[in-house]
Amino acid sequence: MSIEEIALEAEERMEKSLALLSDQLRGVRTGRASVGLVESIRVDYYGSPTPLKQLANLSTPEPQQILIRPFDQTVLGDIVKAIQASDIGLTPNSDNKVIRLNVPSLSVEQRKKLVSRVKDLSEEARIAIRNIRRDANKQADQEQADKILTEDDLETCKEETQSLTKRFESKVNEMAEKKSTEILDV
């Protein structure tokens, strides 16, 4: 593998880690209704766990309410059970056609817990990014041992990987800071 291939592979993997963090942060409550809170909840649909967003139309008609309108009315009870079993802490209200989730305002203590959760998620993402850097550096070391890369190429590759790592870690920090501010300012 060349320096460019190693760097490109590391960058692609770091992008995936960032995308995962983004999805995880969308599921963290902020006190405002957001379909991101429920869209990834898995519902047992004919024996297979299916994301809620594939089974229902999700919307926020009011700032403090999420409306779930199933495409198939027979799955309504399963959706209610899945929401109750999830850890989002919202109680579903069903009228046998739609499900309404009222999102209450968060207390100061709940906000602090959520900010702590955001910090934990962002640290997991930073660890994943550092692991990708380690893997890329190992690959470069192996290529140098196999006489494919010179020592100068090895140094260049490691510097490039380090700059990628710094860039992605700063993006993680930015995302975490934005979400924490969103939680605390509501």
mmCIF file with all atom_site columns, N, CA, C and O in Angstrom, residues 139-169:
data_model
loop_
_atom_site.group_PDB
_atom_site.id
_atom_site.type_symbol
_atom_site.label_atom_id
_atom_site.label_alt_id
_atom_site.label_comp_id
_atom_site.label_asym_id
_atom_site.label_entity_id
_atom_site.label_seq_id
_atom_site.pdbx_PDB_ins_code
_atom_site.Cartn_x
_atom_site.Cartn_y
_atom_site.Cartn_z
_atom_site.occupancy
_atom_site.B_iso_or_equiv
_atom_site.pdbx_formal_charge
_atom_site.auth_seq_id
_atom_site.auth_comp_id
_atom_site.auth_asym_id
_atom_site.auth_atom_id
_atom_site.pdbx_PDB_model_num
ATOM 1   N N  . GLN A 1 139 ? 0.188   -0.426 9.788  1.00 0.00 ? 139 GLN A N  1
ATOM 2   C CA . GLN A 1 139 ? 0.227   -0.770 8.360  1.00 0.00 ? 139 GLN A CA 1
ATOM 3   C C  . GLN A 1 139 ? 1.464   -0.144 7.704  1.00 0.00 ? 139 GLN A C  1
ATOM 4   O O  . GLN A 1 139 ? 2.162   -0.802 6.941  1.00 0.00 ? 139 GLN A O  1
ATOM 5   N N  . ALA A 1 140 ? 1.731   1.115  8.040  1.00 0.00 ? 140 ALA A N  1
ATOM 6   C CA . ALA A 1 140 ? 2.895   1.805  7.477  1.00 0.00 ? 140 ALA A CA 1
ATOM 7   C C  . ALA A 1 140 ? 4.189   1.129  7.940  1.00 0.00 ? 140 ALA A C  1
ATOM 8   O O  . ALA A 1 140 ? 5.117   0.943  7.139  1.00 0.00 ? 140 ALA A O  1
ATOM 9   N N  . ASP A 1 141 ? 4.249   0.766  9.217  1.00 0.00 ? 141 ASP A N  1
ATOM 10  C CA . ASP A 1 141 ? 5.439   0.070  9.731  1.00 0.00 ? 141 ASP A CA 1
ATOM 11  C C  . ASP A 1 141 ? 5.648   -1.248 8.995  1.00 0.00 ? 141 ASP A C  1
ATOM 12  O O  . ASP A 1 141 ? 6.785   -1.608 8.644  1.00 0.00 ? 141 ASP A O  1
ATOM 13  N N  . GLN A 1 142 ? 4.557   -1.953 8.747  1.00 0.00 ? 142 GLN A N  1
ATOM 14  C CA . GLN A 1 142 ? 4.639   -3.237 8.041  1.00 0.00 ? 142 GLN A CA 1
ATOM 15  C C  . GLN A 1 142 ? 5.132   -3.021 6.609  1.00 0.00 ? 142 GLN A C  1
ATOM 16  O O  . GLN A 1 142 ? 5.968   -3.779 6.113  1.00 0.00 ? 142 GLN A O  1
ATOM 17  N N  . GLU A 1 143 ? 4.611   -1.993 5.973  1.00 0.00 ? 143 GLU A N  1
ATOM 18  C CA . GLU A 1 143 ? 5.021   -1.690 4.592  1.00 0.00 ? 143 GLU A CA 1
ATOM 19  C C  . GLU A 1 143 ? 6.516   -1.333 4.558  1.00 0.00 ? 143 GLU A C  1
ATOM 20  O O  . GLU A 1 143 ? 7.225   -1.706 3.625  1.00 0.00 ? 143 GLU A O  1
ATOM 21  N N  . GLN A 1 144 ? 6.980   -0.624 5.578  1.00 0.00 ? 144 GLN A N  1
ATOM 22  C CA . GLN A 1 144 ? 8.401   -0.257 5.626  1.00 0.00 ? 144 GLN A CA 1
ATOM 23  C C  . GLN A 1 144 ? 9.249   -1.500 5.881  1.00 0.00 ? 144 GLN A C  1
ATOM 24  O O  . GLN A 1 144 ? 10.303  -1.668 5.290  1.00 0.00 ? 144 GLN A O  1
ATOM 25  N N  . ALA A 1 145 ? 8.759   -2.402 6.736  1.00 0.00 ? 145 ALA A N  1
ATOM 26  C CA . ALA A 1 145 ? 9.477   -3.646 7.014  1.00 0.00 ? 145 ALA A CA 1
ATOM 27  C C  . ALA A 1 145 ? 9.536   -4.527 5.766  1.00 0.00 ? 145 ALA A C  1
ATOM 28  O O  . ALA A 1 145 ? 10.520  -5.229 5.548  1.00 0.00 ? 145 ALA A O  1
ATOM 29  N N  . ASP A 1 146 ? 8.495   -4.452 4.938  1.00 0.00 ? 146 ASP A N  1
ATOM 30  C CA . ASP A 1 146 ? 8.460   -5.222 3.688  1.00 0.00 ? 146 ASP A CA 1
ATOM 31  C C  . ASP A 1 146 ? 9.211   -4.512 2.561  1.00 0.00 ? 146 ASP A C  1
ATOM 32  O O  . ASP A 1 146 ? 9.137   -4.930 1.406  1.00 0.00 ? 146 ASP A O  1
ATOM 33  N N  . LYS A 1 147 ? 9.872   -3.410 2.885  1.00 0.00 ? 147 LYS A N  1
ATOM 34  C CA . LYS A 1 147 ? 10.695  -2.639 1.936  1.00 0.00 ? 147 LYS A CA 1
ATOM 35  C C  . LYS A 1 147 ? 9.858   -1.982 0.825  1.00 0.00 ? 147 LYS A C  1
ATOM 36  O O  . LYS A 1 147 ? 10.343  -1.717 -0.258 1.00 0.00 ? 147 LYS A O  1
ATOM 37  N N  . ILE A 1 148 ? 8.575   -1.728 1.107  1.00 0.00 ? 148 ILE A N  1
ATOM 38  C CA . ILE A 1 148 ? 7.732   -1.028 0.134  1.00 0.00 ? 148 ILE A CA 1
ATOM 39  C C  . ILE A 1 148 ? 7.851   0.478  0.353  1.00 0.00 ? 148 ILE A C  1
ATOM 40  O O  . ILE A 1 148 ? 7.886   1.248  -0.594 1.00 0.00 ? 148 ILE A O  1
ATOM 41  N N  . LEU A 1 149 ? 7.958   0.886  1.635  1.00 0.00 ? 149 LEU A N  1
ATOM 42  C CA . LEU A 1 149 ? 8.128   2.300  1.969  1.00 0.00 ? 149 LEU A CA 1
ATOM 43  C C  . LEU A 1 149 ? 9.532   2.541  2.515  1.00 0.00 ? 149 LEU A C  1
ATOM 44  O O  . LEU A 1 149 ? 10.091  1.689  3.206  1.00 0.00 ? 149 LEU A O  1
ATOM 45  N N  . THR A 1 150 ? 10.064  3.709  2.211  1.00 0.00 ? 150 THR A N  1
ATOM 46  C CA . THR A 1 150 ? 11.358  4.097  2.784  1.00 0.00 ? 150 THR A CA 1
ATOM 47  C C  . THR A 1 150 ? 11.100  4.697  4.160  1.00 0.00 ? 150 THR A C  1
ATOM 48  O O  . THR A 1 150 ? 9.951   4.946  4.535  1.00 0.00 ? 150 THR A O  1
ATOM 49  N N  . GLU A 1 151 ? 12.170  4.974  4.900  1.00 0.00 ? 151 GLU A N  1
ATOM 50  C CA . GLU A 1 151 ? 12.010  5.587  6.225  1.00 0.00 ? 151 GLU A CA 1
ATOM 51  C C  . GLU A 1 151 ? 11.383  6.967  6.108  1.00 0.00 ? 151 GLU A C  1
ATOM 52  O O  . GLU A 1 151 ? 10.570  7.359  6.941  1.00 0.00 ? 151 GLU A O  1
ATOM 53  N N  . ASP A 1 152 ? 11.764  7.719  5.073  1.00 0.00 ? 152 ASP A N  1
ATOM 54  C CA . ASP A 1 152 ? 11.176  9.049  4.868  1.00 0.00 ? 152 ASP A CA 1
ATOM 55  C C  . ASP A 1 152 ? 9.685   8.928  4.557  1.00 0.00 ? 152 ASP A C  1
ATOM 56  O O  . ASP A 1 152 ? 8.871   9.710  5.056  1.00 0.00 ? 152 ASP A O  1
ATOM 57  N N  . ASP A 1 153 ? 9.332   7.944  3.726  1.00 0.00 ? 153 ASP A N  1
ATOM 58  C CA . ASP A 1 153 ? 7.914   7.715  3.413  1.00 0.00 ? 153 ASP A CA 1
ATOM 59  C C  . ASP A 1 153 ? 7.142   7.339  4.681  1.00 0.00 ? 153 ASP A C  1
ATOM 60  O O  . ASP A 1 153 ? 6.002   7.774  4.880  1.00 0.00 ? 153 ASP A O  1
ATOM 61  N N  . LEU A 1 154 ? 7.778   6.530  5.521  1.00 0.00 ? 154 LEU A N  1
ATOM 62  C CA . LEU A 1 154 ? 7.149   6.118  6.777  1.00 0.00 ? 154 LEU A CA 1
ATOM 63  C C  . LEU A 1 154 ? 6.849   7.334  7.649  1.00 0.00 ? 154 LEU A C  1
ATOM 64  O O  . LEU A 1 154 ? 5.744   7.478  8.179  1.00 0.00 ? 154 LEU A O  1
ATOM 65  N N  . GLU A 1 155 ? 7.847   8.225  7.768  1.00 0.00 ? 155 GLU A N  1
ATOM 66  C CA . GLU A 1 155 ? 7.664   9.449  8.561  1.00 0.00 ? 155 GLU A CA 1
ATOM 67  C C  . GLU A 1 155 ? 6.544   10.304 7.976  1.00 0.00 ? 155 GLU A C  1
ATOM 68  O O  . GLU A 1 155 ? 5.689   10.797 8.713  1.00 0.00 ? 155 GLU A O  1
ATOM 69  N N  . THR A 1 156 ? 6.539   10.455 6.666  1.00 0.00 ? 156 THR A N  1
ATOM 70  C CA . THR A 1 156 ? 5.506   11.253 5.984  1.00 0.00 ? 156 THR A CA 1
ATOM 71  C C  . THR A 1 156 ? 4.127   10.658 6.233  1.00 0.00 ? 156 THR A C  1
ATOM 72  O O  . THR A 1 156 ? 3.167   11.373 6.528  1.00 0.00 ? 156 THR A O  1
ATOM 73  N N  . CYS A 1 157 ? 4.033   9.356  6.140  1.00 0.00 ? 157 CYS A N  1
ATOM 74  C CA . CYS A 1 157 ? 2.763   8.657  6.348  1.00 0.00 ? 157 CYS A CA 1
ATOM 75  C C  . CYS A 1 157 ? 2.259   8.863  7.778  1.00 0.00 ? 157 CYS A C  1
ATOM 76  O O  . CYS A 1 157 ? 1.079   9.155  7.989  1.00 0.00 ? 157 CYS A O  1
ATOM 77  N N  . LYS A 1 158 ? 3.147   8.731  8.740  1.00 0.00 ? 158 LYS A N  1
ATOM 78  C CA . LYS A 1 158 ? 2.751   8.903  10.143 1.00 0.00 ? 158 LYS A CA 1
ATOM 79  C C  . LYS A 1 158 ? 2.335   10.351 10.427 1.00 0.00 ? 158 LYS A C  1
ATOM 80  O O  . LYS A 1 158 ? 1.390   10.588 11.180 1.00 0.00 ? 158 LYS A O  1
ATOM 81  N N  . GLU A 1 159 ? 3.033   11.307 9.809  1.00 0.00 ? 159 GLU A N  1
ATOM 82  C CA . GLU A 1 159 ? 2.659   12.715 9.991  1.00 0.00 ? 159 GLU A CA 1
ATOM 83  C C  . GLU A 1 159 ? 1.276   12.983 9.392  1.00 0.00 ? 159 GLU A C  1
ATOM 84  O O  . GLU A 1 159 ? 0.454   13.686 9.988  1.00 0.00 ? 159 GLU A O  1
ATOM 85  N N  . GLU A 1 160 ? 1.031   12.427 8.228  1.00 0.00 ? 160 GLU A N  1
ATOM 86  C CA . GLU A 1 160 ? -0.263  12.603 7.568  1.00 0.00 ? 160 GLU A CA 1
ATOM 87  C C  . GLU A 1 160 ? -1.377  11.974 8.405  1.00 0.00 ? 160 GLU A C  1
ATOM 88  O O  . GLU A 1 160 ? -2.448  12.564 8.567  1.00 0.00 ? 160 GLU A O  1
ATOM 89  N N  . THR A 1 161 ? -1.121  10.797 8.939  1.00 0.00 ? 161 THR A N  1
ATOM 90  C CA . THR A 1 161 ? -2.108  10.116 9.782  1.00 0.00 ? 161 THR A CA 1
ATOM 91  C C  . THR A 1 161 ? -2.374  10.927 11.043 1.00 0.00 ? 161 THR A C  1
ATOM 92  O O  . THR A 1 161 ? -3.521  11.055 11.478 1.00 0.00 ? 161 THR A O  1
ATOM 93  N N  . GLN A 1 162 ? -1.318  11.504 11.612 1.00 0.00 ? 162 GLN A N  1
ATOM 94  C CA . GLN A 1 162 ? -1.479  12.324 12.820 1.00 0.00 ? 162 GLN A CA 1
ATOM 95  C C  . GLN A 1 162 ? -2.301  13.576 12.526 1.00 0.00 ? 162 GLN A C  1
ATOM 96  O O  . GLN A 1 162 ? -3.160  13.960 13.310 1.00 0.00 ? 162 GLN A O  1
ATOM 97  N N  . SER A 1 163 ? -2.083  14.201 11.386 1.00 0.00 ? 163 SER A N  1
ATOM 98  C CA . SER A 1 163 ? -2.862  15.401 11.054 1.00 0.00 ? 163 SER A CA 1
ATOM 99  C C  . SER A 1 163 ? -4.330  15.042 10.821 1.00 0.00 ? 163 SER A C  1
ATOM 100 O O  . SER A 1 163 ? -5.232  15.791 11.207 1.00 0.00 ? 163 SER A O  1
ATOM 101 N N  . LEU A 1 164 ? -4.580  13.870 10.213 1.00 0.00 ? 164 LEU A N  1
ATOM 102 C CA . LEU A 1 164 ? -5.957  13.390 10.058 1.00 0.00 ? 164 LEU A CA 1
ATOM 103 C C  . LEU A 1 164 ? -6.607  13.196 11.428 1.00 0.00 ? 164 LEU A C  1
ATOM 104 O O  . LEU A 1 164 ? -7.755  13.592 11.648 1.00 0.00 ? 164 LEU A O  1
ATOM 105 N N  . THR A 1 165 ? -5.855  12.572 12.334 1.00 0.00 ? 165 THR A N  1
ATOM 106 C CA . THR A 1 165 ? -6.362  12.309 13.677 1.00 0.00 ? 165 THR A CA 1
ATOM 107 C C  . THR A 1 165 ? -6.737  13.613 14.370 1.00 0.00 ? 165 THR A C  1
ATOM 108 O O  . THR A 1 165 ? -7.819  13.733 14.942 1.00 0.00 ? 165 THR A O  1
ATOM 109 N N  . LYS A 1 166 ? -5.862  14.597 14.306 1.00 0.00 ? 166 LYS A N  1
ATOM 110 C CA . LYS A 1 166 ? -6.139  15.896 14.938 1.00 0.00 ? 166 LYS A CA 1
ATOM 111 C C  . LYS A 1 166 ? -7.379  16.539 14.331 1.00 0.00 ? 166 LYS A C  1
ATOM 112 O O  . LYS A 1 166 ? -8.217  17.094 15.048 1.00 0.00 ? 166 LYS A O  1
ATOM 113 N N  . ARG A 1 167 ? -7.500  16.473 13.009 1.00 0.00 ? 167 ARG A N  1
ATOM 114 C CA . ARG A 1 167 ? -8.642  17.086 12.319 1.00 0.00 ? 167 ARG A CA 1
ATOM 115 C C  . ARG A 1 167 ? -9.956  16.432 12.761 1.00 0.00 ? 167 ARG A C  1
ATOM 116 O O  . ARG A 1 167 ? -10.926 17.121 13.087 1.00 0.00 ? 167 ARG A O  1
ATOM 117 N N  . PHE A 1 168 ? -9.971  15.106 12.822 1.00 0.00 ? 168 PHE A N  1
ATOM 118 C CA . PHE A 1 168 ? -11.206 14.408 13.196 1.00 0.00 ? 168 PHE A CA 1
ATOM 119 C C  . PHE A 1 168 ? -11.507 14.559 14.683 1.00 0.00 ? 168 PHE A C  1
ATOM 120 O O  . PHE A 1 168 ? -12.668 14.657 15.068 1.00 0.00 ? 168 PHE A O  1
ATOM 121 N N  . GLU A 1 169 ? -10.476 14.590 15.522 1.00 0.00 ? 169 GLU A N  1
ATOM 122 C CA . GLU A 1 169 ? -10.725 14.807 16.948 1.00 0.00 ? 169 GLU A CA 1
ATOM 123 C C  . GLU A 1 169 ? -11.311 16.192 17.187 1.00 0.00 ? 169 GLU A C  1
ATOM 124 O O  . GLU A 1 169 ? -12.188 16.365 18.032 1.00 0.00 ? 169 GLU A O  1
#
